[in-house]
Short mmCIF file of C-alpha atoms in Angstrom, two decimals:
data_model
loop_
_atom_site.label_atom_id
_atom_site.label_comp_id
_atom_site.label_asym_id
_atom_site.label_seq_id
_atom_site.Cartn_x
_atom_site.Cartn_y
_atom_site.Cartn_z
CA UNK A 121 -59.91 -18.52 -41.43
CA UNK A 122 -62.95 -16.43 -39.49
CA UNK A 123 -65.83 -18.43 -38.30
CA UNK A 124 -69.14 -17.06 -40.04
CA UNK A 125 -71.17 -18.93 -36.86
CA UNK A 126 -73.85 -16.26 -35.15
CA UNK A 127 -71.73 -15.66 -31.69
CA UNK A 128 -74.53 -14.10 -29.91
CA UNK A 129 -73.33 -11.63 -27.72
CA UNK A 130 -76.35 -11.06 -24.97
CA UNK A 131 -75.43 -10.75 -21.57
CA UNK A 132 -77.31 -12.16 -19.07
CA UNK A 133 -79.21 -9.60 -16.45
CA UNK A 134 -77.88 -10.83 -13.03
CA UNK A 135 -78.04 -9.27 -10.11
CA UNK A 136 -74.54 -7.28 -9.01
CA UNK A 137 -72.44 -9.14 -6.55
CA UNK A 138 -70.59 -6.53 -4.26
CA UNK A 139 -66.75 -5.49 -4.73
CA UNK A 140 -65.77 -7.39 -2.43
CA UNK A 141 -66.69 -10.54 -3.07
CA UNK A 142 -65.20 -9.82 -6.46
CA UNK A 143 -61.76 -9.75 -6.26
CA UNK A 144 -60.36 -12.98 -4.49
CA UNK A 145 -56.86 -13.53 -6.07
CA UNK A 146 -56.87 -17.02 -4.09
CA UNK A 147 -57.80 -19.20 -1.48
CA UNK A 148 -56.44 -18.52 2.52
CA UNK A 149 -56.84 -21.31 4.89
CA UNK A 150 -57.28 -20.28 8.74
CA UNK A 151 -56.80 -21.64 10.83
CA UNK A 152 -59.68 -21.33 13.92
CA UNK A 153 -59.31 -19.63 17.13
CA UNK A 154 -60.78 -21.11 20.21
CA UNK A 155 -63.92 -18.50 20.81
CA UNK A 156 -63.04 -16.40 23.62
CA UNK A 157 -64.69 -16.95 27.67
CA UNK A 158 -65.07 -13.90 28.99
CA UNK A 159 -63.60 -13.46 32.81
CA UNK A 160 -64.58 -15.47 35.61
CA UNK A 161 -67.62 -13.74 36.92
CA UNK A 162 -68.60 -12.10 34.37
CA UNK A 163 -72.80 -12.76 34.05
CA UNK A 164 -74.80 -14.89 31.77
CA UNK A 165 -75.64 -13.04 28.44
CA UNK A 166 -78.61 -13.16 28.85
CA UNK A 167 -78.86 -11.49 32.69
CA UNK A 168 -76.40 -8.63 30.78
CA UNK A 169 -78.84 -8.26 28.45
CA UNK A 170 -81.44 -7.43 30.71
CA UNK A 171 -79.74 -4.97 32.71
CA UNK A 172 -78.90 -3.33 29.72
CA UNK A 173 -83.05 -3.24 28.95
CA UNK A 174 -83.72 -2.02 32.48
CA UNK A 175 -81.15 0.43 31.85
CA UNK A 176 -82.86 1.58 28.22
CA UNK A 177 -86.46 1.21 29.96
CA UNK A 178 -87.16 5.08 28.65
CA UNK A 179 -84.89 4.94 25.53
CA UNK A 180 -87.28 1.62 24.04
CA UNK A 181 -90.56 3.50 25.55
CA UNK A 182 -90.24 6.15 23.73
CA UNK A 183 -89.01 4.85 21.04
CA UNK A 184 -91.85 2.86 20.92
CA UNK A 185 -93.80 6.09 21.23
CA UNK A 186 -92.40 7.55 17.92
CA UNK A 187 -93.07 4.67 15.66
CA UNK A 188 -96.77 5.17 17.26
CA UNK A 189 -96.66 8.83 17.13
CA UNK A 190 -94.06 9.79 14.64
CA UNK A 191 -94.35 7.21 12.07
CA UNK A 192 -95.18 7.44 8.12
CA UNK A 193 -97.71 8.78 6.65
CA UNK A 194 -98.78 10.22 9.69
CA UNK A 195 -99.49 13.72 9.79
CA UNK A 196 -97.45 14.79 12.85
CA UNK A 197 -94.36 12.79 11.30
CA UNK A 198 -92.57 16.31 9.66
CA UNK A 199 -93.30 18.40 13.07
CA UNK A 200 -91.42 21.48 12.95
CA UNK A 201 -89.85 20.78 10.08
CA UNK A 202 -88.43 17.58 10.75
CA UNK A 203 -88.80 13.78 12.63
CA UNK A 204 -87.22 15.65 15.51
CA UNK A 205 -88.21 16.68 18.82
CA UNK A 206 -88.92 20.33 18.66
CA UNK A 207 -90.52 21.78 21.70
CA UNK A 208 -94.52 21.14 20.96
CA UNK A 209 -93.27 17.17 19.79
CA UNK A 210 -91.46 16.99 23.63
CA UNK A 211 -94.78 18.60 25.45
CA UNK A 212 -96.60 15.75 23.25
CA UNK A 213 -94.83 12.76 23.97
CA UNK A 214 -93.82 14.14 28.19
CA UNK A 215 -98.26 14.74 27.95
CA UNK A 216 -98.46 10.52 26.26
CA UNK A 217 -96.05 8.98 28.62
CA UNK A 218 -95.98 11.12 31.76
CA UNK A 219 -92.68 12.72 31.63
CA UNK A 220 -91.24 16.11 31.56
CA UNK A 221 -90.01 17.48 28.39
CA UNK A 222 -86.19 17.12 29.69
CA UNK A 223 -86.84 13.27 30.21
CA UNK A 224 -87.91 12.49 26.88
CA UNK A 225 -85.21 14.87 25.02
CA UNK A 226 -82.30 12.62 27.00
CA UNK A 227 -84.68 8.78 26.21
CA UNK A 228 -85.14 9.66 22.86
CA UNK A 229 -81.33 10.89 22.84
CA UNK A 230 -80.53 8.03 24.37
CA UNK A 231 -82.24 5.93 21.72
CA UNK A 232 -80.82 7.37 18.37
CA UNK A 233 -77.08 6.65 19.90
CA UNK A 234 -78.51 2.87 21.56
CA UNK A 235 -79.88 2.46 17.84
CA UNK A 236 -83.51 2.31 18.85
CA UNK A 237 -84.70 5.17 16.78
CA UNK A 238 -83.23 6.15 13.32
CA UNK A 239 -83.01 9.72 12.05
CA UNK A 240 -83.32 10.53 8.13
CA UNK A 241 -83.68 13.88 6.44
CA UNK A 242 -87.19 15.09 7.74
CA UNK A 243 -87.92 11.58 9.02
CA UNK A 244 -87.81 8.79 11.83
CA UNK A 245 -88.51 5.37 11.92
CA UNK A 246 -87.67 3.00 14.41
CA UNK A 247 -83.99 0.91 13.79
CA UNK A 248 -84.20 -2.72 13.28
CA UNK A 249 -82.85 -2.92 17.54
CA UNK A 250 -86.54 -2.27 18.77
CA UNK A 251 -88.24 -4.59 16.90
CA UNK A 252 -86.23 -7.15 18.30
CA UNK A 253 -85.88 -5.88 21.30
CA UNK A 254 -87.91 -7.75 23.51
CA UNK A 255 -87.03 -11.38 21.28
CA UNK A 256 -83.36 -10.81 20.74
CA UNK A 257 -80.08 -11.05 23.54
CA UNK A 258 -77.95 -9.97 21.36
CA UNK A 259 -78.80 -7.14 19.77
CA UNK A 260 -79.96 -5.03 22.97
CA UNK A 261 -76.12 -5.61 24.00
CA UNK A 262 -75.06 -4.43 20.21
CA UNK A 263 -77.58 -1.51 21.63
CA UNK A 264 -76.11 -0.83 25.01
CA UNK A 265 -72.20 -0.22 23.87
CA UNK A 266 -73.22 1.53 20.64
CA UNK A 267 -73.99 3.50 23.65
CA UNK A 268 -71.22 2.85 25.43
CA UNK A 269 -69.30 3.69 22.27
CA UNK A 270 -70.77 7.11 21.97
CA UNK A 271 -71.13 8.07 25.93
CA UNK A 272 -68.76 11.22 24.92
CA UNK A 273 -72.25 12.08 23.14
CA UNK A 274 -74.88 10.95 25.24
CA UNK A 275 -72.84 13.64 28.62
CA UNK A 276 -71.52 16.71 26.60
CA UNK A 277 -68.48 17.99 27.87
CA UNK A 278 -68.53 21.12 30.15
CA UNK A 279 -68.48 24.30 28.65
CA UNK A 280 -65.23 25.59 28.85
CA UNK A 281 -62.29 23.92 28.14
CA UNK A 282 -60.58 23.52 24.60
CA UNK A 283 -62.21 21.37 22.64
CA UNK A 284 -58.17 20.29 21.70
CA UNK A 285 -57.96 19.02 25.28
CA UNK A 286 -61.74 17.28 25.14
CA UNK A 287 -60.79 14.85 22.25
CA UNK A 288 -57.22 14.27 24.43
CA UNK A 289 -59.44 13.22 27.09
CA UNK A 290 -61.77 11.29 25.32
CA UNK A 291 -58.95 9.04 23.44
CA UNK A 292 -57.13 8.23 26.42
CA UNK A 293 -60.26 6.85 28.11
CA UNK A 294 -60.26 3.63 26.43
CA UNK A 295 -56.42 2.76 28.03
CA UNK A 296 -58.55 3.75 31.56
CA UNK A 297 -61.52 1.66 31.36
CA UNK A 298 -59.09 -1.23 30.53
CA UNK A 299 -56.96 -0.39 33.37
CA UNK A 300 -60.40 -0.22 35.02
CA UNK A 301 -61.13 -4.29 34.41
CA UNK A 302 -57.88 -4.98 35.28
CA UNK A 303 -58.55 -3.93 38.39
CA UNK A 304 -61.49 -5.20 38.89
CA UNK A 305 -62.18 -3.21 41.75
CA UNK A 306 -62.89 0.00 43.07
CA UNK A 307 -59.97 2.32 41.94
CA UNK A 308 -59.84 5.78 43.57
CA UNK A 309 -59.87 8.92 41.34
CA UNK A 310 -56.89 10.90 42.18
CA UNK A 311 -54.33 7.23 40.52
CA UNK A 312 -57.09 7.31 37.31
CA UNK A 313 -56.24 10.90 36.93
CA UNK A 314 -52.67 10.13 36.63
CA UNK A 315 -53.05 7.21 34.40
CA UNK A 316 -55.28 9.63 31.98
CA UNK A 317 -52.43 12.59 32.46
CA UNK A 318 -49.76 9.85 31.81
CA UNK A 319 -52.21 8.34 28.36
CA UNK A 320 -52.87 12.75 26.96
CA UNK A 321 -49.32 13.33 27.47
CA UNK A 322 -48.32 10.67 24.75
CA UNK A 323 -50.84 11.91 23.01
CA UNK A 324 -49.36 15.62 22.47
CA UNK A 325 -45.86 13.65 22.52
CA UNK A 326 -46.60 11.48 19.66
CA UNK A 327 -47.57 14.92 17.09
CA UNK A 328 -45.03 16.81 19.23
CA UNK A 329 -47.07 19.35 20.56
CA UNK A 330 -44.80 19.73 23.67
CA UNK A 331 -45.07 23.91 25.26
CA UNK A 332 -41.37 24.93 24.90
CA UNK A 333 -41.92 28.11 26.78
CA UNK A 334 -40.51 30.40 27.96
CA UNK A 335 -37.45 30.32 24.90
CA UNK A 336 -35.12 32.02 23.83
CA UNK A 337 -35.79 34.53 21.78
CA UNK A 338 -32.69 33.84 19.61
CA UNK A 339 -33.50 30.15 18.07
CA UNK A 340 -30.35 28.30 17.81
CA UNK A 341 -29.07 24.89 18.41
CA UNK A 342 -31.17 24.25 21.83
CA UNK A 343 -34.42 24.89 19.87
CA UNK A 344 -33.45 21.89 17.52
CA UNK A 345 -32.36 20.14 20.65
CA UNK A 346 -35.88 20.43 21.70
CA UNK A 347 -37.35 19.53 18.88
CA UNK A 348 -35.72 16.76 17.62
CA UNK A 349 -36.42 15.29 21.55
CA UNK A 350 -39.56 16.66 22.84
CA UNK A 351 -40.28 17.40 26.52
CA UNK A 352 -42.51 15.51 28.28
CA UNK A 353 -45.67 17.77 29.45
CA UNK A 354 -45.15 18.71 33.02
CA UNK A 355 -47.62 16.59 35.31
CA UNK A 356 -48.53 19.47 36.87
CA UNK A 357 -49.32 21.47 34.52
CA UNK A 358 -52.48 18.96 33.26
CA UNK A 359 -53.38 18.38 37.07
CA UNK A 360 -56.00 21.71 36.31
CA UNK A 361 -57.17 21.23 32.66
CA UNK A 362 -57.84 17.38 33.34
CA UNK A 363 -59.71 16.99 36.36
CA UNK A 364 -62.71 18.39 35.80
CA UNK A 365 -62.43 16.42 32.82
CA UNK A 366 -61.98 12.92 33.79
CA UNK A 367 -64.87 13.82 37.02
CA UNK A 368 -67.52 14.67 33.31
CA UNK A 369 -66.32 11.08 31.78
CA UNK A 370 -66.57 9.03 34.50
CA UNK A 371 -69.78 10.41 35.52
CA UNK A 372 -71.56 10.44 31.56
CA UNK A 373 -69.82 7.09 31.24
CA UNK A 374 -72.01 6.02 34.61
CA UNK A 375 -74.47 7.64 33.72
CA UNK A 376 -74.57 5.31 30.97
CA UNK A 377 -74.30 1.87 33.38
CA UNK A 378 -70.76 1.63 32.69
CA UNK A 379 -69.52 2.07 35.88
CA UNK A 380 -70.26 3.04 39.38
CA UNK A 381 -68.60 6.44 40.29
CA UNK A 382 -68.51 8.09 44.49
CA UNK A 383 -66.26 8.45 47.00
CA UNK A 384 -63.45 9.29 45.06
CA UNK A 385 -63.24 6.58 43.33
CA UNK A 386 -64.80 3.59 40.47
CA UNK A 387 -65.33 0.51 39.08
CA UNK A 388 -66.50 -1.19 36.35
CA UNK A 389 -70.60 -2.05 36.32
CA UNK A 390 -70.55 -5.93 35.41
CA UNK A 391 -72.19 -4.21 32.11
CA UNK A 392 -68.60 -2.51 31.70
CA UNK A 393 -66.30 -4.92 32.61
CA UNK A 394 -68.28 -6.93 29.98
CA UNK A 395 -68.31 -4.15 27.44
CA UNK A 396 -64.54 -3.41 27.76
CA UNK A 397 -63.57 -6.91 26.87
CA UNK A 398 -65.14 -7.32 24.25
CA UNK A 399 -63.20 -4.15 22.91
CA UNK A 400 -59.87 -5.75 24.23
CA UNK A 401 -60.80 -9.17 22.64
CA UNK A 402 -61.62 -7.39 19.35
CA UNK A 403 -58.49 -5.56 19.22
CA UNK A 404 -56.72 -9.36 20.25
CA UNK A 405 -58.15 -11.21 17.24
CA UNK A 406 -56.93 -8.25 15.11
CA UNK A 407 -53.43 -8.81 16.43
CA UNK A 408 -53.45 -12.33 15.44
CA UNK A 409 -55.01 -12.41 12.71
CA UNK A 410 -53.11 -13.37 9.43
CA UNK A 411 -53.16 -8.84 8.44
CA UNK A 412 -52.64 -7.80 11.15
CA UNK A 413 -53.93 -4.89 10.38
CA UNK A 414 -54.75 -2.90 14.20
CA UNK A 415 -51.91 -0.45 13.75
CA UNK A 416 -52.22 0.63 10.32
CA UNK A 417 -53.44 3.43 8.21
CA UNK A 418 -56.97 2.47 7.09
CA UNK A 419 -55.64 2.47 3.56
CA UNK A 420 -53.01 -0.63 4.15
CA UNK A 421 -55.84 -1.77 6.45
CA UNK A 422 -58.18 -2.01 3.84
CA UNK A 423 -54.98 -3.92 1.41
CA UNK A 424 -54.60 -6.34 4.21
CA UNK A 425 -58.36 -6.80 4.18
CA UNK A 426 -58.30 -7.63 -0.13
CA UNK A 427 -57.69 -11.19 0.32
CA UNK A 428 -59.99 -12.01 3.19
CA UNK A 429 -63.10 -13.51 3.19
CA UNK A 430 -66.59 -11.15 4.09
CA UNK A 431 -66.57 -12.80 7.42
CA UNK A 432 -62.48 -12.42 8.36
CA UNK A 433 -62.66 -8.77 6.62
CA UNK A 434 -65.64 -7.82 8.91
CA UNK A 435 -63.86 -8.99 12.16
CA UNK A 436 -60.94 -6.78 11.14
CA UNK A 437 -62.56 -3.63 10.29
CA UNK A 438 -64.38 -4.45 13.75
CA UNK A 439 -60.93 -4.32 15.29
CA UNK A 440 -59.59 -2.19 13.24
CA UNK A 441 -62.34 0.63 14.56
CA UNK A 442 -62.50 -0.54 17.89
CA UNK A 443 -58.90 0.92 18.54
CA UNK A 444 -59.52 4.50 17.63
CA UNK A 445 -62.45 7.52 17.51
CA UNK A 446 -65.04 6.14 15.01
CA UNK A 447 -64.98 10.16 13.63
CA UNK A 448 -61.95 10.08 12.51
CA UNK A 449 -62.38 6.77 11.66
CA UNK A 450 -65.31 7.37 8.69
CA UNK A 451 -62.88 10.40 7.86
CA UNK A 452 -59.90 8.76 7.22
CA UNK A 453 -61.66 5.80 5.35
CA UNK A 454 -63.72 8.09 2.58
CA UNK A 455 -59.99 9.79 1.95
CA UNK A 456 -58.68 5.53 1.33
CA UNK A 457 -61.66 5.19 -0.73
CA UNK A 458 -61.25 9.20 -2.09
CA UNK A 459 -57.84 7.47 -4.06
CA UNK A 460 -56.88 6.17 -7.36
CA UNK A 461 -57.57 2.77 -6.24
CA UNK A 462 -61.14 1.09 -6.96
CA UNK A 463 -60.67 -2.43 -5.00
CA UNK A 464 -60.01 0.42 -2.19
CA UNK A 465 -62.57 2.47 -2.59
CA UNK A 466 -65.08 -0.49 -2.35
CA UNK A 467 -63.12 -1.94 0.77
CA UNK A 468 -64.38 1.21 2.57
CA UNK A 469 -67.72 1.54 2.15
CA UNK A 470 -67.44 -2.41 3.68
CA UNK A 471 -66.03 -1.15 6.66
CA UNK A 472 -68.72 2.14 6.41
CA UNK A 473 -71.11 -0.74 7.01
CA UNK A 474 -69.60 -2.22 9.77
CA UNK A 475 -69.54 1.33 11.32
CA UNK A 476 -72.81 2.34 10.95
CA UNK A 477 -75.37 5.02 12.12
CA UNK A 478 -71.92 7.45 12.92
CA UNK A 479 -70.66 7.06 9.53
CA UNK A 480 -74.50 8.79 7.73
CA UNK A 481 -74.08 12.27 8.33
CA UNK A 482 -70.11 11.94 5.86
CA UNK A 483 -71.29 9.05 3.53
CA UNK A 484 -74.65 11.24 2.92
CA UNK A 485 -72.07 14.25 2.58
CA UNK A 486 -69.77 12.10 0.15
CA UNK A 487 -72.56 10.97 -2.30
CA UNK A 488 -72.00 14.35 -3.74
CA UNK A 489 -68.56 13.94 -4.68
CA UNK A 490 -68.76 11.28 -8.66
CA UNK A 491 -66.12 9.02 -7.01
CA UNK A 492 -67.91 8.13 -4.21
CA UNK A 493 -71.91 8.62 -5.52
CA UNK A 494 -72.64 5.05 -6.26
CA UNK A 495 -71.04 3.51 -3.46
CA UNK A 496 -73.08 6.59 -0.33
CA UNK A 497 -76.29 5.76 -2.65
CA UNK A 498 -75.92 2.65 -1.98
CA UNK A 499 -74.67 2.32 1.38
CA UNK A 500 -77.25 4.88 2.42
CA UNK A 501 -79.87 3.05 0.91
CA UNK A 502 -78.90 -0.50 2.90
CA UNK A 503 -78.82 1.96 6.01
CA UNK A 504 -81.77 3.03 5.46
CA UNK A 505 -83.73 -0.49 5.20
CA UNK A 506 -83.09 -1.56 1.56
CA UNK A 507 -82.32 -5.24 1.02
CA UNK A 508 -78.56 -5.10 -0.12
CA UNK A 509 -80.03 -7.27 -3.14
CA UNK A 510 -81.74 -4.37 -3.96
CA UNK A 511 -80.26 -1.21 -2.87
CA UNK A 512 -78.46 -0.99 -6.20
CA UNK A 513 -82.70 -0.07 -7.89
CA UNK A 514 -81.56 3.62 -5.74
CA UNK A 515 -78.85 4.26 -8.79
CA UNK A 516 -79.38 5.78 -12.08
CA UNK A 517 -78.35 3.95 -15.42
CA UNK A 518 -75.25 6.20 -16.08
CA UNK A 519 -74.61 5.47 -11.76
CA UNK A 520 -74.47 1.87 -12.17
CA UNK A 521 -72.70 2.01 -15.42
CA UNK A 522 -70.41 3.99 -13.77
CA UNK A 523 -70.03 1.26 -11.21
CA UNK A 524 -69.59 -1.80 -13.49
CA UNK A 525 -66.64 0.29 -14.64
CA UNK A 526 -65.37 1.00 -11.32
CA UNK A 527 -65.22 -2.58 -10.35
CA UNK A 528 -64.39 -4.60 -13.28
CA UNK A 529 -61.48 -1.55 -12.22
CA UNK A 530 -60.20 -3.46 -9.13
CA UNK A 531 -61.14 -6.45 -11.24
CA UNK A 532 -58.46 -5.88 -13.23
CA UNK A 533 -56.37 -4.79 -10.97
CA UNK A 534 -56.74 -7.44 -8.13
CA UNK A 535 -57.77 -9.94 -9.23
CA UNK A 536 -57.87 -13.10 -12.51
CA UNK A 537 -59.15 -12.82 -16.48
CA UNK A 538 -62.17 -15.61 -15.66
CA UNK A 539 -62.93 -13.40 -12.76
CA UNK A 540 -63.76 -10.15 -15.31
CA UNK A 541 -65.12 -12.18 -18.17
CA UNK A 542 -67.78 -12.90 -15.24
CA UNK A 543 -67.86 -9.95 -14.32
CA UNK A 544 -69.81 -8.62 -17.89
CA UNK A 545 -72.57 -10.81 -16.04
CA UNK A 546 -73.55 -8.39 -13.91
CA UNK A 547 -73.74 -5.03 -16.13
CA UNK A 548 -77.30 -3.25 -16.56
CA UNK A 549 -77.62 -3.11 -20.46
CA UNK A 550 -78.42 -6.55 -21.97
CA UNK A 551 -76.18 -6.45 -25.11
CA UNK A 552 -72.95 -5.74 -25.35
CA UNK A 553 -72.35 -2.61 -28.05
CA UNK A 554 -75.42 -0.87 -25.26
CA UNK A 555 -72.75 -1.43 -22.53
CA UNK A 556 -70.23 -0.45 -24.66
CA UNK A 557 -71.77 3.14 -25.40
CA UNK A 558 -73.02 3.82 -22.36
CA UNK A 559 -69.26 2.97 -20.53
CA UNK A 560 -67.91 5.18 -23.85
CA UNK A 561 -70.96 7.99 -21.49
CA UNK A 562 -69.98 7.67 -18.51
CA UNK A 563 -66.23 9.21 -18.90
CA UNK A 564 -65.23 6.39 -15.64
CA UNK A 565 -61.03 7.57 -15.90
CA UNK A 566 -60.43 3.29 -16.09
CA UNK A 567 -62.72 3.17 -18.90
CA UNK A 568 -59.49 2.87 -21.52
CA UNK A 569 -57.69 0.75 -19.42
CA UNK A 570 -60.89 -2.06 -18.53
CA UNK A 571 -61.96 -2.30 -21.86
CA UNK A 572 -58.31 -3.69 -22.93
CA UNK A 573 -58.10 -6.27 -20.38
CA UNK A 574 -61.38 -7.15 -21.57
CA UNK A 575 -60.70 -7.65 -25.14
CA UNK A 576 -57.48 -9.54 -23.49
CA UNK A 577 -58.95 -11.86 -20.98
CA UNK A 578 -62.81 -13.06 -23.39
CA UNK A 579 -62.20 -15.83 -24.95
CA UNK A 580 -64.66 -15.28 -27.79
CA UNK A 581 -62.53 -13.42 -31.02
CA UNK A 582 -66.01 -11.13 -32.04
CA UNK A 583 -66.75 -9.64 -28.88
CA UNK A 584 -62.87 -9.23 -27.44
CA UNK A 585 -61.81 -7.28 -31.25
CA UNK A 586 -65.19 -4.46 -30.44
CA UNK A 587 -64.44 -3.73 -26.99
CA UNK A 588 -61.06 -3.91 -28.53
CA UNK A 589 -62.44 -1.23 -30.91
CA UNK A 590 -64.10 0.94 -28.06
CA UNK A 591 -61.31 1.60 -25.80
CA UNK A 592 -59.63 2.72 -29.68
CA UNK A 593 -62.24 5.17 -30.12
CA UNK A 594 -62.32 5.80 -25.53
CA UNK A 595 -58.45 6.72 -26.45
CA UNK A 596 -58.65 9.06 -29.22
CA UNK A 597 -61.47 10.91 -28.20
CA UNK A 598 -63.99 9.30 -31.00
#
């Protein structure tokens, strides 16, 4: 017998929840790991922060000048068409600060890499770290670590070297820095060069990029044997190209304050030793975590983090990112987001929030892709200072509806039925009929599956019937 009692199918308007918070299929008990202690002799955080402030004093000074001179609403905000240091702007800053234009440019670049200045399109604005610079030691240390991570950008490589070789050296330097940290003292450069050559050889062997020449003009079994078992690159062959690149790397790291370099040896500074320890600790945390995703691809790492609580997942993201070059990690995360699993799409952008500013160019480029656009727009809005609770306002009605369907697909695939029912509350439409009409219009590829799952999960027979009817109409093109 059908009930004649009218039902109120209106939806309550609530702020949409982040996707990463939605699919929690189970509660997990995690053992608490004692807070790690840095190596003996490491200065206190306050002392490390004082050292970092001193090293970045010039960058902070230029950032404050830019805040005052290039801020929004000022006539000079778009000097030379962009809020970057054109020749005229650099000369203006040099006059105001009593520096040379070259010094201003160097400090400006350092400020951007340390997060003291952020450039978005044709505008520049102070980073959040600049606001907290004088009162928050952790903000200062994070800014310095950001510069430490970007040492190869702060001091471009010398000309005349193959980009692939430069990339190998940059990828190999974490192992060199780890060796310096474990040595806890001066290390001769020839010893570091030997270690660098070994690591580069490993990288080339992993990719099977082995120089087989000279070979016979007629390939045969010997070639097949070499392909199956690559010959290591001779250390002597790597001496010539790698020695100047090692010198460049050491000088660049010395310029950012991570080590001292001179008289044929290198030594980590206390700040550099602490930063390397932080990176190693992040890797150890991932290795000891329930998921242990440090060696996994981005897709497998995100799947491993799907059942973790947000804080634990962010720790996994940080450790995974610390173990690989940032540019490659961002590309890998975006590739995972382009897949069919909506849950991985949301988690990939949560991981990109941990990356921060270095991910902006690729995220901005991805916002033209229909599948990634809503996620990219939310990421960019939060990156540019919008409150996460209000960031959804940058989406159009269609984009918000598309995101609602994509999130529902993730919940349907990985969550529980009650969670899918509660997901109705996050829709921007005021009524179920309005929601169904707009869901049908946006053309999400998972619309039918989402509506069928919602109809099966909802306890209200009349509403479930309406949702099933909408699913049938989408399926038949009606």
